[in-house]
GROMACS .gro file of C-alpha atoms in nm:
model
  260
    1MET     CA    1   1.063  -1.628   2.261
    2ASN     CA    2   1.118  -1.319   2.046
    3ASN     CA    3   1.065  -1.475   1.703
    4PRO     CA    4   0.797  -1.579   1.653
    5PRO     CA    5   0.693  -1.356   1.944
    6GLY     CA    6   0.526  -1.553   2.221
    7ARG     CA    7   0.181  -1.461   2.346
    8GLY     CA    8   0.320  -1.292   2.655
    9THR     CA    9   0.598  -1.119   2.459
   10MET     CA   10   0.398  -0.967   2.173
   11TRP     CA   11   0.374  -0.631   2.348
   12ARG     CA   12   0.753  -0.602   2.337
   13VAL     CA   13   0.756  -0.606   1.957
   14GLY     CA   14   0.473  -0.364   1.888
   15PHE     CA   15   0.148  -0.558   1.927
   16SER     CA   16  -0.135  -0.397   2.125
   17THR     CA   17  -0.168  -0.684   2.369
   18PRO     CA   18  -0.158  -0.699   2.751
   19PRO     CA   19   0.201  -0.683   2.876
   20ASP     CA   20   0.344  -0.980   3.061
   21TYR     CA   21   0.639  -0.835   3.250
   22ASN     CA   22   0.734  -1.185   3.367
   23ASP     CA   23   0.735  -1.343   3.021
   24HIS     CA   24   1.081  -1.485   3.103
   25GLN     CA   25   0.932  -1.680   3.394
   26VAL     CA   26   0.653  -1.880   3.233
   27TYR     CA   27   0.774  -2.198   3.406
   28CYS     CA   28   0.478  -2.386   3.551
   29GLY     CA   29   0.474  -2.180   3.872
   30GLY     CA   30   0.830  -2.275   3.963
   31LEU     CA   31   1.025  -2.591   4.041
   32LYS     CA   32   0.836  -2.689   4.357
   33ASN     CA   33   0.494  -2.616   4.209
   34LEU     CA   34   0.577  -2.826   3.905
   35TRP     CA   35   0.706  -3.131   4.092
   36ASP     CA   36   0.587  -3.119   4.453
   37VAL     CA   37   0.236  -2.987   4.388
   38ASN     CA   38   0.154  -3.114   4.040
   39ASP     CA   39   0.389  -3.413   4.002
   40GLY     CA   40   0.548  -3.276   3.684
   41LYS     CA   41   0.224  -3.162   3.520
   42CYS     CA   42   0.207  -2.816   3.364
   43GLY     CA   43  -0.020  -2.614   3.140
   44VAL     CA   44   0.046  -2.671   2.769
   45CYS     CA   45   0.196  -2.320   2.736
   46GLY     CA   46   0.371  -2.303   3.074
   47ASP     CA   47   0.100  -2.185   3.314
   48PRO     CA   48   0.063  -2.356   3.654
   49PHE     CA   49  -0.134  -2.673   3.602
   50GLN     CA   50  -0.388  -2.591   3.877
   51GLU     CA   51  -0.495  -2.260   3.718
   52ALA     CA   52  -0.855  -2.239   3.602
   53GLN     CA   53  -0.898  -2.279   3.229
   54PRO     CA   54  -0.849  -2.101   3.004
   55ARG     CA   55  -0.507  -2.040   3.156
   56ASP     CA   56  -0.336  -1.705   3.098
   57HIS     CA   57  -0.112  -1.812   2.808
   58GLU     CA   58  -0.362  -2.047   2.645
   59ALA     CA   59  -0.630  -1.975   2.384
   60GLY     CA   60  -0.896  -1.749   2.533
   61GLY     CA   61  -0.674  -1.657   2.828
   62LYS     CA   62  -0.531  -1.318   2.924
   63TYR     CA   63  -0.256  -1.332   2.663
   64GLY     CA   64  -0.402  -1.588   2.421
   65LYS     CA   65  -0.578  -1.353   2.179
   66GLY     CA   66  -0.537  -1.566   1.866
   67ILE     CA   67  -0.341  -1.295   1.682
   68ILE     CA   68  -0.132  -1.439   1.399
   69VAL     CA   69   0.222  -1.311   1.450
   70ARG     CA   70   0.394  -1.492   1.161
   71ARG     CA   71   0.292  -1.656   0.834
   72TYR     CA   72   0.504  -1.941   0.699
   73GLN     CA   73   0.501  -2.189   0.413
   74LYS     CA   74   0.476  -2.563   0.473
   75GLY     CA   75   0.817  -2.727   0.491
   76GLN     CA   76   0.987  -2.391   0.544
   77LYS     CA   77   1.303  -2.350   0.747
   78ILE     CA   78   1.240  -2.078   1.004
   79THR     CA   79   1.480  -1.909   1.244
   80VAL     CA   80   1.356  -1.909   1.603
   81GLU     CA   81   1.500  -1.645   1.834
   82ILE     CA   82   1.514  -1.717   2.207
   83GLU     CA   83   1.641  -1.470   2.464
   84ILE     CA   84   1.820  -1.642   2.752
   85THR     CA   85   1.843  -1.422   3.062
   86ALA     CA   86   2.015  -1.696   3.264
   87ASN     CA   87   2.176  -2.009   3.121
   88HIS     CA   88   2.049  -2.315   3.304
   89LYS     CA   89   2.211  -2.552   3.054
   90GLY     CA   90   1.980  -2.825   2.928
   91HIS     CA   91   1.810  -2.824   2.589
   92PHE     CA   92   1.527  -2.680   2.376
   93GLU     CA   93   1.244  -2.868   2.208
   94PHE     CA   94   0.999  -2.731   1.952
   95ASN     CA   95   0.643  -2.845   1.878
   96ILE     CA   96   0.348  -2.724   1.677
   97CYS     CA   97  -0.026  -2.793   1.705
   98PRO     CA   98  -0.289  -2.702   1.444
   99THR     CA   99  -0.608  -2.575   1.609
  100ASN     CA  100  -0.748  -2.349   1.331
  101ASN     CA  101  -0.952  -2.168   1.592
  102PRO     CA  102  -0.838  -1.881   1.816
  103LYS     CA  103  -1.058  -2.009   2.100
  104PHE     CA  104  -0.963  -2.375   2.076
  105PRO     CA  105  -0.680  -2.467   2.318
  106ALA     CA  106  -0.385  -2.675   2.209
  107THR     CA  107  -0.314  -2.999   2.395
  108ASP     CA  108   0.001  -3.187   2.484
  109ALA     CA  109  -0.122  -3.482   2.278
  110CYS     CA  110  -0.148  -3.256   1.972
  111MET     CA  111   0.194  -3.102   2.042
  112ASN     CA  112   0.355  -3.444   2.075
  113GLY     CA  113   0.218  -3.536   1.732
  114TYR     CA  114   0.424  -3.258   1.570
  115ARG     CA  115   0.774  -3.260   1.713
  116LEU     CA  116   0.994  -3.034   1.502
  117LYS     CA  117   1.352  -3.098   1.401
  118THR     CA  118   1.632  -2.848   1.378
  119SER     CA  119   1.804  -2.786   1.044
  120SER     CA  120   2.071  -3.036   1.155
  121GLY     CA  121   1.802  -3.306   1.190
  122HIS     CA  122   1.778  -3.323   1.570
  123LEU     CA  123   1.474  -3.302   1.797
  124LYS     CA  124   1.674  -3.133   2.073
  125TYR     CA  125   1.896  -2.825   2.069
  126TYR     CA  126   2.152  -2.831   2.351
  127LEU     CA  127   2.280  -2.513   2.512
  128ASN     CA  128   2.648  -2.468   2.575
  129GLY     CA  129   2.760  -2.138   2.718
  130ASP     CA  130   2.486  -1.959   2.526
  131GLU     CA  131   2.338  -1.651   2.682
  132GLY     CA  132   2.150  -1.355   2.543
  133ARG     CA  133   1.988  -1.416   2.205
  134VAL     CA  134   2.003  -1.771   2.074
  135PHE     CA  135   1.903  -1.848   1.713
  136VAL     CA  136   1.790  -2.196   1.611
  137ASP     CA  137   1.685  -2.303   1.260
  138VAL     CA  138   1.377  -2.527   1.271
  139ILE     CA  139   1.203  -2.714   0.986
  140LEU     CA  140   0.823  -2.697   0.964
  141PRO     CA  141   0.630  -3.010   0.857
  142ALA     CA  142   0.610  -3.054   0.480
  143ASP     CA  143   0.250  -3.178   0.496
  144LEU     CA  144   0.096  -2.935   0.747
  145THR     CA  145  -0.107  -2.624   0.670
  146CYS     CA  146  -0.323  -2.432   0.915
  147SER     CA  147  -0.500  -2.102   0.949
  148LEU     CA  148  -0.384  -2.104   1.311
  149CYS     CA  149  -0.116  -2.323   1.462
  150VAL     CA  150   0.026  -2.294   1.812
  151PHE     CA  151   0.406  -2.295   1.787
  152ARG     CA  152   0.571  -2.393   2.117
  153TRP     CA  153   0.922  -2.359   2.252
  154LYS     CA  154   1.001  -2.565   2.563
  155TYR     CA  155   1.323  -2.533   2.758
  156PHE     CA  156   1.428  -2.826   2.978
  157ALA     CA  157   1.676  -2.677   3.224
  158ALA     CA  158   1.953  -2.887   3.379
  159GLN     CA  159   2.115  -2.675   3.648
  160ASN     CA  160   2.000  -2.887   3.943
  161ILE     CA  161   2.267  -3.155   3.948
  162GLY     CA  162   2.162  -3.481   4.114
  163PHE     CA  163   1.787  -3.418   4.078
  164GLY     CA  164   1.744  -3.607   3.754
  165GLU     CA  165   1.436  -3.495   3.563
  166ARG     CA  166   1.323  -3.270   3.848
  167GLN     CA  167   1.430  -2.957   3.665
  168GLU     CA  168   1.264  -2.630   3.571
  169HIS     CA  169   1.067  -2.614   3.247
  170PHE     CA  170   1.023  -2.285   3.060
  171TYR     CA  171   0.762  -2.233   2.786
  172SER     CA  172   0.643  -1.990   2.524
  173CYS     CA  173   0.359  -2.028   2.272
  174ALA     CA  174   0.297  -1.820   1.957
  175ASP     CA  175   0.008  -1.814   1.712
  176VAL     CA  176   0.124  -1.864   1.353
  177ALA     CA  177  -0.024  -1.968   1.018
  178ILE     CA  178   0.123  -2.218   0.773
  179GLU     CA  179   0.021  -2.181   0.411
  180SER     CA  180   0.061  -2.411   0.113
  181GLY     CA  181   0.296  -2.342  -0.174
  182ASP     CA  182   0.656  -2.243  -0.201
  183VAL     CA  183   0.814  -1.930  -0.064
  184LEU     CA  184   0.789  -1.683  -0.350
  185PRO     CA  185   1.072  -1.444  -0.436
  186PRO     CA  186   1.001  -1.074  -0.407
  187VAL     CA  187   0.825  -0.925  -0.706
  188ILE     CA  188   1.028  -0.651  -0.873
  189THR     CA  189   0.808  -0.401  -1.044
  190ASN     CA  190   0.961  -0.170  -1.301
  191PRO     CA  191   0.825   0.182  -1.298
  192PRO     CA  192   0.577   0.242  -1.579
  193VAL     CA  193   0.703   0.410  -1.895
  194ILE     CA  194   0.491   0.714  -1.963
  195VAL     CA  195   0.491   0.829  -2.325
  196THR     CA  196   0.357   1.176  -2.379
  197ASN     CA  197   0.272   1.272  -2.737
  198PRO     CA  198   0.307   1.640  -2.820
  199PRO     CA  199  -0.027   1.813  -2.850
  200VAL     CA  200  -0.167   1.851  -3.201
  201ILE     CA  201  -0.248   2.214  -3.265
  202VAL     CA  202  -0.500   2.269  -3.543
  203THR     CA  203  -0.517   2.627  -3.668
  204ASN     CA  204  -0.807   2.714  -3.891
  205PRO     CA  205  -0.743   3.001  -4.130
  206PRO     CA  206  -0.930   3.313  -4.032
  207VAL     CA  207  -1.256   3.372  -4.207
  208ILE     CA  208  -1.238   3.706  -4.385
  209VAL     CA  209  -1.573   3.853  -4.459
  210THR     CA  210  -1.567   4.127  -4.721
  211ASN     CA  211  -1.880   4.326  -4.766
  212ARG     CA  212  -1.943   4.406  -5.125
  213PRO     CA  213  -2.028   4.763  -5.206
  214VAL     CA  214  -2.394   4.820  -5.255
  215ILE     CA  215  -2.452   4.918  -5.615
  216PRO     CA  216  -2.778   5.102  -5.662
  217THR     CA  217  -2.998   4.956  -5.930
  218GLN     CA  218  -3.157   5.287  -6.014
  219ALA     CA  219  -2.964   5.553  -6.195
  220PRO     CA  220  -2.905   5.857  -5.986
  221VAL     CA  221  -3.139   6.140  -6.054
  222VAL     CA  222  -2.938   6.434  -6.181
  223THR     CA  223  -3.108   6.763  -6.142
  224THR     CA  224  -2.971   7.048  -6.355
  225ARG     CA  225  -3.064   7.382  -6.246
  226PRO     CA  226  -3.103   7.625  -6.539
  227SER     CA  227  -2.846   7.895  -6.557
  228PRO     CA  228  -2.992   8.228  -6.484
  229ILE     CA  229  -3.028   8.443  -6.792
  230PRO     CA  230  -2.885   8.783  -6.747
  231PRO     CA  231  -3.141   9.046  -6.845
  232ASN     CA  232  -3.119   9.290  -7.150
  233LEU     CA  233  -2.863   9.082  -7.351
  234PRO     CA  234  -2.892   9.088  -7.729
  235LYS     CA  235  -2.954   8.775  -7.926
  236CYS     CA  236  -2.641   8.618  -8.069
  237PRO     CA  237  -2.583   8.621  -8.438
  238ILE     CA  238  -2.636   8.299  -8.630
  239SER     CA  239  -2.263   8.275  -8.690
  240CYS     CA  240  -2.204   8.230  -8.319
  241LYS     CA  241  -2.383   7.897  -8.328
  242PHE     CA  242  -2.157   7.789  -8.613
  243TYR     CA  243  -1.831   7.903  -8.459
  244CYS     CA  244  -1.902   7.852  -8.094
  245GLN     CA  245  -2.049   7.519  -7.987
  246ASN     CA  246  -2.023   7.637  -7.628
  247LEU     CA  247  -2.062   8.002  -7.576
  248ASN     CA  248  -1.875   7.986  -7.251
  249TYR     CA  249  -1.562   7.897  -7.443
  250CYS     CA  250  -1.618   8.107  -7.754
  251TYR     CA  251  -1.329   8.326  -7.860
  252PHE     CA  252  -1.539   8.578  -8.042
  253ASP     CA  253  -1.643   8.876  -7.841
  254GLU     CA  254  -1.971   8.919  -8.023
  255CYS     CA  255  -2.073   8.575  -7.919
  256LYS     CA  256  -1.981   8.607  -7.547
  257ASN     CA  257  -2.235   8.863  -7.432
  258CYS     CA  258  -2.543   8.751  -7.615
  259ILE     CA  259  -2.824   8.505  -7.595
  260GLN     CA  260  -2.816   8.224  -7.843
   0.00000   0.00000   0.00000
């Protein structure tokens, strides 16, 4: 059983579980072991009935690790994929058993309490010339939820004509979960709209500092050096004072070379 992948087939689809290279031959130890040794009795997941428990394909066994391989919704229609390596005719049946514990083994009594119907409303799916991958739509119970359910496919072969019910039985068990609620559509998330405002640039006017000139509060001290008096000059006439206010600019010769 490829979908949901059976306990012995999980390694083929990427799970890190022990490989069962004979996962296509989980059939109660063979025809003679099933009927001649065990009178038609078989392990609930296809192991030889006489094996010590937990059997290899049961909870706690070599391949029964309790790993949930599929999650479904109650009442969901699921597509089961079976790979047929040799068509022995006959029919498929599907069961499910809620255990809710990876170490608690399923039982035939529990499996028989949850016989699953195909999408066409039948408890059996008959093979024709099918070979290779066979897809069967199965309806899960509308009132069953579980954190761990053991989903079982059982193939009743019919190639031994004239032997009646003494035929080979093939099994596969998978650990699944059934949740409440409807199957939700995918959530479409629009990418966020990012609005970027342009940066606000605030420019303060430059502060101009002008130093005022320092005005002295005291009047400058002006020092006037007396003009040297040339020696042996005559005293100016009184008229020079009248006509020449400044002897340096006097136009009269008699007032230029004298002392006032």
